[in-house]
Amino acid sequence: MNWPAFFTMDGHGAYVWGSFGLCFALMAAEVLGLRRRARTARLVRTAMKENT
Amino acid sequence: MAEPVAVQGMAAFVSRVPSLRMGSPARLYRLAGRLVPWFAVAALLLGLLALVIGLVVAPTDAVQGDAYRIVFVHVPAAWMSLLLYLVMGVFAALALALNSRLPAMTMSAIAPTGALFTVVALWSGSLWGKPTWGVWWVWDARLTAELVLLFLYMGFLGLRAAIDDPQRGDRAGAVLTLVGVLNIPLIYFSVRWWNTLHQGAAAGLLSSPGMARTVLTGMLVMALAFCMYAAAVVLARMRCLMLERNCGPAPGSISLELKP
């Protein structure tokens, strides 16, 4: 495989990698955000159960 | 308030089919928890396969060069933005017909992911437009309708955030979503109804038959990966919403027993 050609995408690298990049960056952000949200929700729920 | 006949009919139908009553929320919560990892793994494997097909196997296009590879993100993301909105529309009808919280919560779980795919479709389209059309953006029928779709997703999320009373919020969100469903055929058929800059399906891209098959396979595998991803994320968000709503003192909140 020709790596430099792969990265430059015959001059369209910024466009191609910009598209794939934003897509997977947003997906990763969504997954991480949901993990944090689930953890917080579980903590709050446990705390509320202990208080009642 | 009088319900339309169609809504009454749907409510009668749903009440007679046990599986549509969705069982108990606690069972749904546990089932969703078991399904999420499977959908996530499927999304990862299919996504990697689609990347290999799209970036390595598929040959360079004679006309567009490698810029056309944006198609492997752009088209599946655009499909997902339409599909997720249609699914939201079905749950909006269910929410209004059943006057129940679970379909409305499902809508809230879908909307952010739908908005994500709409942003990806618009962004990748813009990055594809610059090298091929020479412009980032035009007020073409399809581009404009897709932008309206983003505003519909945003509008739904804003409306849900703005209305404190959960029942009124559920209703308002469902009505807005159902009205917005009209936009979906507009997006899909826009390239046929109007003479636009945005090309019709597969035009100009699939010049040779061998290329066409590889490109189509790559797009379909990526679309499948996005479906699996959406299923995993929506179910995970459902679980968060169930926990959060149960925490608050909101009327009609779902009682949920969790195993430690």
GROMACS .gro file of C-alpha atoms in nm:
model
  312
    1MET     CA    1   0.000   0.000   0.000
    2ASN     CA    2   0.122   0.350  -0.091
    3TRP     CA    3   0.100   0.536   0.243
    4PRO     CA    4   0.179   0.895   0.133
    5ALA     CA    5  -0.084   0.867  -0.142
    6PHE     CA    6  -0.326   0.725   0.113
    7PHE     CA    7  -0.286   1.026   0.341
    8THR     CA    8  -0.287   1.294   0.073
    9MET     CA    9  -0.584   1.139  -0.116
   10ASP     CA   10  -0.442   1.291  -0.435
   11GLY     CA   11  -0.469   1.642  -0.300
   12HIS     CA   12  -0.811   1.599  -0.138
   13GLY     CA   13  -0.681   1.479   0.200
   14ALA     CA   14  -0.827   1.770   0.397
   15TYR     CA   15  -1.174   1.711   0.253
   16VAL     CA   16  -1.175   1.332   0.288
   17TRP     CA   17  -1.014   1.317   0.634
   18GLY     CA   18  -1.219   1.616   0.748
   19SER     CA   19  -1.538   1.424   0.667
   20PHE     CA   20  -1.436   1.093   0.824
   21GLY     CA   21  -1.271   1.276   1.114
   22LEU     CA   22  -1.572   1.481   1.222
   23CYS     CA   23  -1.800   1.178   1.191
   24PHE     CA   24  -1.593   0.957   1.418
   25ALA     CA   25  -1.502   1.241   1.656
   26LEU     CA   26  -1.870   1.319   1.713
   27MET     CA   27  -1.949   0.951   1.763
   28ALA     CA   28  -1.668   0.912   2.017
   29ALA     CA   29  -1.787   1.227   2.199
   30GLU     CA   30  -2.143   1.093   2.209
   31VAL     CA   31  -2.032   0.758   2.351
   32LEU     CA   32  -1.808   0.918   2.616
   33GLY     CA   33  -2.080   1.168   2.711
   34LEU     CA   34  -2.335   0.890   2.752
   35ARG     CA   35  -2.099   0.684   2.969
   36ARG     CA   36  -2.047   0.981   3.199
   37ARG     CA   37  -2.421   1.054   3.203
   38ALA     CA   38  -2.505   0.694   3.295
   39ARG     CA   39  -2.247   0.693   3.574
   40THR     CA   40  -2.389   1.017   3.722
   41ALA     CA   41  -2.748   0.890   3.695
   42ARG     CA   42  -2.657   0.566   3.875
   43LEU     CA   43  -2.472   0.757   4.151
   44VAL     CA   44  -2.764   0.996   4.205
   45ARG     CA   45  -3.004   0.704   4.218
   46THR     CA   46  -2.797   0.513   4.471
   47ALA     CA   47  -2.761   0.826   4.686
   48MET     CA   48  -3.136   0.885   4.678
   49LYS     CA   49  -3.207   0.525   4.775
   50GLU     CA   50  -2.973   0.549   5.071
   51ASN     CA   51  -3.141   0.870   5.188
   52THR     CA   52  -3.492   0.728   5.187
   53MET     CA   53  -5.974   1.715   2.377
   54ALA     CA   54  -6.109   1.499   2.093
   55GLU     CA   55  -5.856   1.266   1.937
   56PRO     CA   56  -5.851   1.221   1.560
   57VAL     CA   57  -6.006   0.896   1.439
   58ALA     CA   58  -5.671   0.760   1.321
   59VAL     CA   59  -5.520   0.813   1.665
   60GLN     CA   60  -5.817   0.642   1.834
   61GLY     CA   61  -5.788   0.349   1.594
   62MET     CA   62  -5.417   0.316   1.660
   63ALA     CA   63  -5.472   0.322   2.037
   64ALA     CA   64  -5.730   0.046   2.004
   65PHE     CA   65  -5.494  -0.160   1.789
   66VAL     CA   66  -5.196  -0.116   2.020
   67SER     CA   67  -5.394  -0.201   2.333
   68ARG     CA   68  -5.484  -0.536   2.176
   69VAL     CA   69  -5.127  -0.636   2.086
   70PRO     CA   70  -4.940  -0.732   2.404
   71SER     CA   71  -4.587  -0.681   2.271
   72LEU     CA   72  -4.667  -0.321   2.172
   73ARG     CA   73  -4.751  -0.233   2.531
   74MET     CA   74  -4.376  -0.263   2.582
   75GLY     CA   75  -4.383  -0.463   2.902
   76SER     CA   76  -4.248  -0.324   3.224
   77PRO     CA   77  -3.986  -0.047   3.220
   78ALA     CA   78  -3.763  -0.243   3.456
   79ARG     CA   79  -3.752  -0.534   3.213
   80LEU     CA   80  -3.690  -0.298   2.924
   81TYR     CA   81  -3.406  -0.134   3.120
   82ARG     CA   82  -3.235  -0.469   3.175
   83LEU     CA   83  -3.297  -0.587   2.817
   84ALA     CA   84  -3.147  -0.264   2.679
   85GLY     CA   85  -2.845  -0.311   2.905
   86ARG     CA   86  -2.787  -0.659   2.766
   87LEU     CA   87  -2.829  -0.549   2.402
   88VAL     CA   88  -2.601  -0.242   2.404
   89PRO     CA   89  -2.265  -0.430   2.402
   90TRP     CA   90  -2.375  -0.653   2.111
   91PHE     CA   91  -2.483  -0.358   1.899
   92ALA     CA   92  -2.160  -0.176   1.990
   93VAL     CA   93  -1.939  -0.468   1.884
   94ALA     CA   94  -2.136  -0.511   1.560
   95ALA     CA   95  -2.100  -0.139   1.488
   96LEU     CA   96  -1.724  -0.152   1.546
   97LEU     CA   97  -1.665  -0.458   1.325
   98LEU     CA   98  -1.892  -0.342   1.042
   99GLY     CA   99  -1.743   0.009   1.063
  100LEU     CA  100  -1.388  -0.126   1.026
  101LEU     CA  101  -1.496  -0.341   0.732
  102ALA     CA  102  -1.663  -0.041   0.567
  103LEU     CA  103  -1.348   0.170   0.618
  104VAL     CA  104  -1.133  -0.099   0.455
  105ILE     CA  105  -1.373  -0.121   0.159
  106GLY     CA  106  -1.410   0.256   0.124
  107LEU     CA  107  -1.051   0.367   0.178
  108VAL     CA  108  -0.844   0.070   0.054
  109VAL     CA  109  -1.042  -0.167  -0.172
  110ALA     CA  110  -1.246   0.087  -0.372
  111PRO     CA  111  -1.039   0.226  -0.662
  112THR     CA  112  -0.978   0.596  -0.729
  113ASP     CA  113  -1.250   0.761  -0.940
  114ALA     CA  114  -1.141   0.870  -1.288
  115VAL     CA  115  -1.324   1.204  -1.267
  116GLN     CA  116  -1.330   1.303  -0.900
  117GLY     CA  117  -1.007   1.141  -0.784
  118ASP     CA  118  -1.012   1.037  -0.419
  119ALA     CA  119  -1.252   1.313  -0.311
  120TYR     CA  120  -1.543   1.082  -0.395
  121ARG     CA  121  -1.448   0.863  -0.093
  122ILE     CA  122  -1.647   1.114   0.116
  123VAL     CA  123  -1.949   0.922  -0.018
  124PHE     CA  124  -1.880   0.645   0.236
  125VAL     CA  125  -1.958   0.884   0.522
  126HIS     CA  126  -2.190   1.128   0.349
  127VAL     CA  127  -2.455   0.896   0.205
  128PRO     CA  128  -2.491   0.659   0.503
  129ALA     CA  129  -2.508   0.958   0.742
  130ALA     CA  130  -2.776   1.123   0.528
  131TRP     CA  131  -2.974   0.797   0.515
  132MET     CA  132  -2.951   0.769   0.893
  133SER     CA  133  -3.068   1.128   0.943
  134LEU     CA  134  -3.385   1.045   0.746
  135LEU     CA  135  -3.436   0.697   0.894
  136LEU     CA  136  -3.400   0.812   1.255
  137TYR     CA  137  -3.648   1.093   1.195
  138LEU     CA  138  -3.899   0.847   1.049
  139VAL     CA  139  -3.855   0.620   1.353
  140MET     CA  140  -3.913   0.925   1.574
  141GLY     CA  141  -4.229   0.993   1.374
  142VAL     CA  142  -4.359   0.641   1.447
  143PHE     CA  143  -4.294   0.687   1.818
  144ALA     CA  144  -4.455   1.033   1.802
  145ALA     CA  145  -4.774   0.872   1.669
  146LEU     CA  146  -4.752   0.606   1.942
  147ALA     CA  147  -4.693   0.870   2.210
  148LEU     CA  148  -5.003   1.064   2.103
  149ALA     CA  149  -5.217   0.752   2.058
  150LEU     CA  150  -5.121   0.585   2.387
  151ASN     CA  151  -5.063   0.903   2.584
  152SER     CA  152  -4.777   0.712   2.748
  153ARG     CA  153  -4.428   0.813   2.847
  154LEU     CA  154  -4.220   0.532   2.704
  155PRO     CA  155  -4.262   0.623   2.332
  156ALA     CA  156  -4.199   0.988   2.418
  157MET     CA  157  -3.881   0.890   2.603
  158THR     CA  158  -3.772   0.686   2.302
  159MET     CA  159  -3.808   1.000   2.089
  160SER     CA  160  -3.588   1.191   2.332
  161ALA     CA  161  -3.333   0.909   2.312
  162ILE     CA  162  -3.325   0.917   1.930
  163ALA     CA  163  -3.317   1.292   1.862
  164PRO     CA  164  -2.954   1.373   1.960
  165THR     CA  165  -2.821   1.088   1.745
  166GLY     CA  166  -3.043   1.197   1.455
  167ALA     CA  167  -2.905   1.549   1.489
  168LEU     CA  168  -2.549   1.407   1.494
  169PHE     CA  169  -2.598   1.225   1.163
  170THR     CA  170  -2.761   1.535   1.009
  171VAL     CA  171  -2.458   1.744   1.107
  172VAL     CA  172  -2.224   1.480   0.960
  173ALA     CA  173  -2.426   1.470   0.635
  174LEU     CA  174  -2.422   1.851   0.601
  175TRP     CA  175  -2.056   1.883   0.697
  176SER     CA  176  -1.929   1.604   0.473
  177GLY     CA  177  -2.150   1.736   0.192
  178SER     CA  178  -1.993   2.077   0.231
  179LEU     CA  179  -1.643   1.926   0.224
  180TRP     CA  180  -1.740   1.733  -0.088
  181GLY     CA  181  -1.902   2.034  -0.254
  182LYS     CA  182  -1.588   2.248  -0.237
  183PRO     CA  183  -1.361   2.029  -0.455
  184THR     CA  184  -1.637   1.911  -0.693
  185TRP     CA  185  -1.880   2.205  -0.726
  186GLY     CA  186  -1.636   2.477  -0.623
  187VAL     CA  187  -1.857   2.600  -0.337
  188TRP     CA  188  -1.909   2.502   0.026
  189TRP     CA  189  -2.281   2.564   0.022
  190VAL     CA  190  -2.565   2.649  -0.218
  191TRP     CA  191  -2.934   2.703  -0.143
  192ASP     CA  192  -3.021   2.395  -0.343
  193ALA     CA  193  -3.350   2.215  -0.263
  194ARG     CA  194  -3.190   1.909  -0.105
  195LEU     CA  195  -2.931   2.098   0.098
  196THR     CA  196  -3.193   2.341   0.225
  197ALA     CA  197  -3.436   2.062   0.319
  198GLU     CA  198  -3.158   1.874   0.502
  199LEU     CA  199  -3.077   2.195   0.693
  200VAL     CA  200  -3.448   2.219   0.784
  201LEU     CA  201  -3.417   1.861   0.916
  202LEU     CA  202  -3.136   1.974   1.146
  203PHE     CA  203  -3.357   2.260   1.270
  204LEU     CA  204  -3.639   2.008   1.334
  205TYR     CA  205  -3.408   1.792   1.548
  206MET     CA  206  -3.280   2.102   1.729
  207GLY     CA  207  -3.635   2.234   1.768
  208PHE     CA  208  -3.747   1.906   1.922
  209LEU     CA  209  -3.457   1.906   2.168
  210GLY     CA  210  -3.509   2.275   2.252
  211LEU     CA  211  -3.881   2.224   2.304
  212ARG     CA  212  -3.821   1.926   2.534
  213ALA     CA  213  -3.571   2.127   2.734
  214ALA     CA  214  -3.798   2.432   2.756
  215ILE     CA  215  -4.119   2.265   2.881
  216ASP     CA  216  -4.101   2.155   3.243
  217ASP     CA  217  -4.430   1.966   3.263
  218PRO     CA  218  -4.330   1.622   3.123
  219GLN     CA  219  -4.673   1.538   2.983
  220ARG     CA  220  -4.708   1.868   2.798
  221GLY     CA  221  -4.349   1.839   2.680
  222ASP     CA  222  -4.409   1.487   2.547
  223ARG     CA  223  -4.719   1.602   2.357
  224ALA     CA  224  -4.560   1.914   2.213
  225GLY     CA  225  -4.251   1.719   2.101
  226ALA     CA  226  -4.467   1.452   1.936
  227VAL     CA  227  -4.680   1.708   1.749
  228LEU     CA  228  -4.373   1.897   1.624
  229THR     CA  229  -4.212   1.570   1.509
  230LEU     CA  230  -4.524   1.457   1.322
  231VAL     CA  231  -4.553   1.790   1.138
  232GLY     CA  232  -4.183   1.768   1.049
  233VAL     CA  233  -4.228   1.423   0.890
  234LEU     CA  234  -4.353   1.611   0.582
  235ASN     CA  235  -3.995   1.726   0.529
  236ILE     CA  236  -3.865   1.369   0.479
  237PRO     CA  237  -4.016   1.297   0.133
  238LEU     CA  238  -3.919   1.652   0.042
  239ILE     CA  239  -3.552   1.568   0.108
  240TYR     CA  240  -3.570   1.228  -0.057
  241PHE     CA  241  -3.743   1.335  -0.379
  242SER     CA  242  -3.596   1.686  -0.400
  243VAL     CA  243  -3.340   1.582  -0.661
  244ARG     CA  244  -3.622   1.450  -0.882
  245TRP     CA  245  -3.879   1.725  -0.827
  246TRP     CA  246  -3.645   2.017  -0.883
  247ASN     CA  247  -3.357   2.065  -1.120
  248THR     CA  248  -3.086   2.096  -0.859
  249LEU     CA  249  -2.711   2.104  -0.822
  250HIS     CA  250  -2.714   1.804  -0.587
  251GLN     CA  251  -2.683   1.493  -0.804
  252GLY     CA  252  -2.947   1.223  -0.807
  253ALA     CA  253  -2.879   0.884  -0.658
  254ALA     CA  254  -2.560   0.730  -0.796
  255ALA     CA  255  -2.537   0.976  -1.088
  256GLY     CA  256  -2.189   1.058  -1.216
  257LEU     CA  257  -2.026   0.842  -0.953
  258LEU     CA  258  -2.088   0.487  -1.066
  259SER     CA  259  -1.937   0.513  -1.410
  260SER     CA  260  -1.804   0.158  -1.439
  261PRO     CA  261  -1.998  -0.149  -1.324
  262GLY     CA  262  -1.714  -0.302  -1.120
  263MET     CA  263  -1.662   0.024  -0.934
  264ALA     CA  264  -2.035   0.058  -0.880
  265ARG     CA  265  -2.057  -0.271  -0.694
  266THR     CA  266  -1.764  -0.197  -0.463
  267VAL     CA  267  -1.885   0.155  -0.386
  268LEU     CA  268  -2.239   0.037  -0.323
  269THR     CA  269  -2.114  -0.242  -0.093
  270GLY     CA  270  -1.900   0.004   0.103
  271MET     CA  271  -2.192   0.244   0.146
  272LEU     CA  272  -2.430  -0.032   0.256
  273VAL     CA  273  -2.184  -0.180   0.507
  274MET     CA  274  -2.121   0.166   0.652
  275ALA     CA  275  -2.497   0.228   0.671
  276LEU     CA  276  -2.537  -0.101   0.857
  277ALA     CA  277  -2.255  -0.001   1.095
  278PHE     CA  278  -2.430   0.333   1.158
  279CYS     CA  279  -2.757   0.148   1.227
  280MET     CA  280  -2.584  -0.072   1.487
  281TYR     CA  281  -2.417   0.235   1.637
  282ALA     CA  282  -2.751   0.419   1.655
  283ALA     CA  283  -2.919   0.120   1.820
  284ALA     CA  284  -2.645   0.099   2.085
  285VAL     CA  285  -2.642   0.473   2.160
  286VAL     CA  286  -3.021   0.512   2.161
  287LEU     CA  287  -3.066   0.217   2.399
  288ALA     CA  288  -2.790   0.349   2.627
  289ARG     CA  289  -2.957   0.692   2.630
  290MET     CA  290  -3.295   0.526   2.703
  291ARG     CA  291  -3.141   0.375   3.015
  292CYS     CA  292  -3.006   0.715   3.124
  293LEU     CA  293  -3.344   0.879   3.069
  294MET     CA  294  -3.522   0.608   3.267
  295LEU     CA  295  -3.286   0.652   3.561
  296GLU     CA  296  -3.299   1.032   3.549
  297ARG     CA  297  -3.676   1.063   3.525
  298ASN     CA  298  -3.719   0.817   3.804
  299CYS     CA  299  -3.498   1.033   4.026
  300GLY     CA  300  -3.712   1.342   3.998
  301PRO     CA  301  -4.049   1.400   4.163
  302ALA     CA  302  -4.215   1.432   3.820
  303PRO     CA  303  -4.568   1.291   3.803
  304GLY     CA  304  -4.600   0.975   3.599
  305SER     CA  305  -4.235   0.888   3.647
  306ILE     CA  306  -4.152   0.526   3.588
  307SER     CA  307  -4.094   0.309   3.889
  308LEU     CA  308  -3.788   0.100   3.837
  309GLU     CA  309  -3.629  -0.171   4.042
  310LEU     CA  310  -3.263  -0.218   3.967
  311LYS     CA  311  -3.050  -0.511   4.054
  312PRO     CA  312  -2.725  -0.403   4.218
   0.00000   0.00000   0.00000
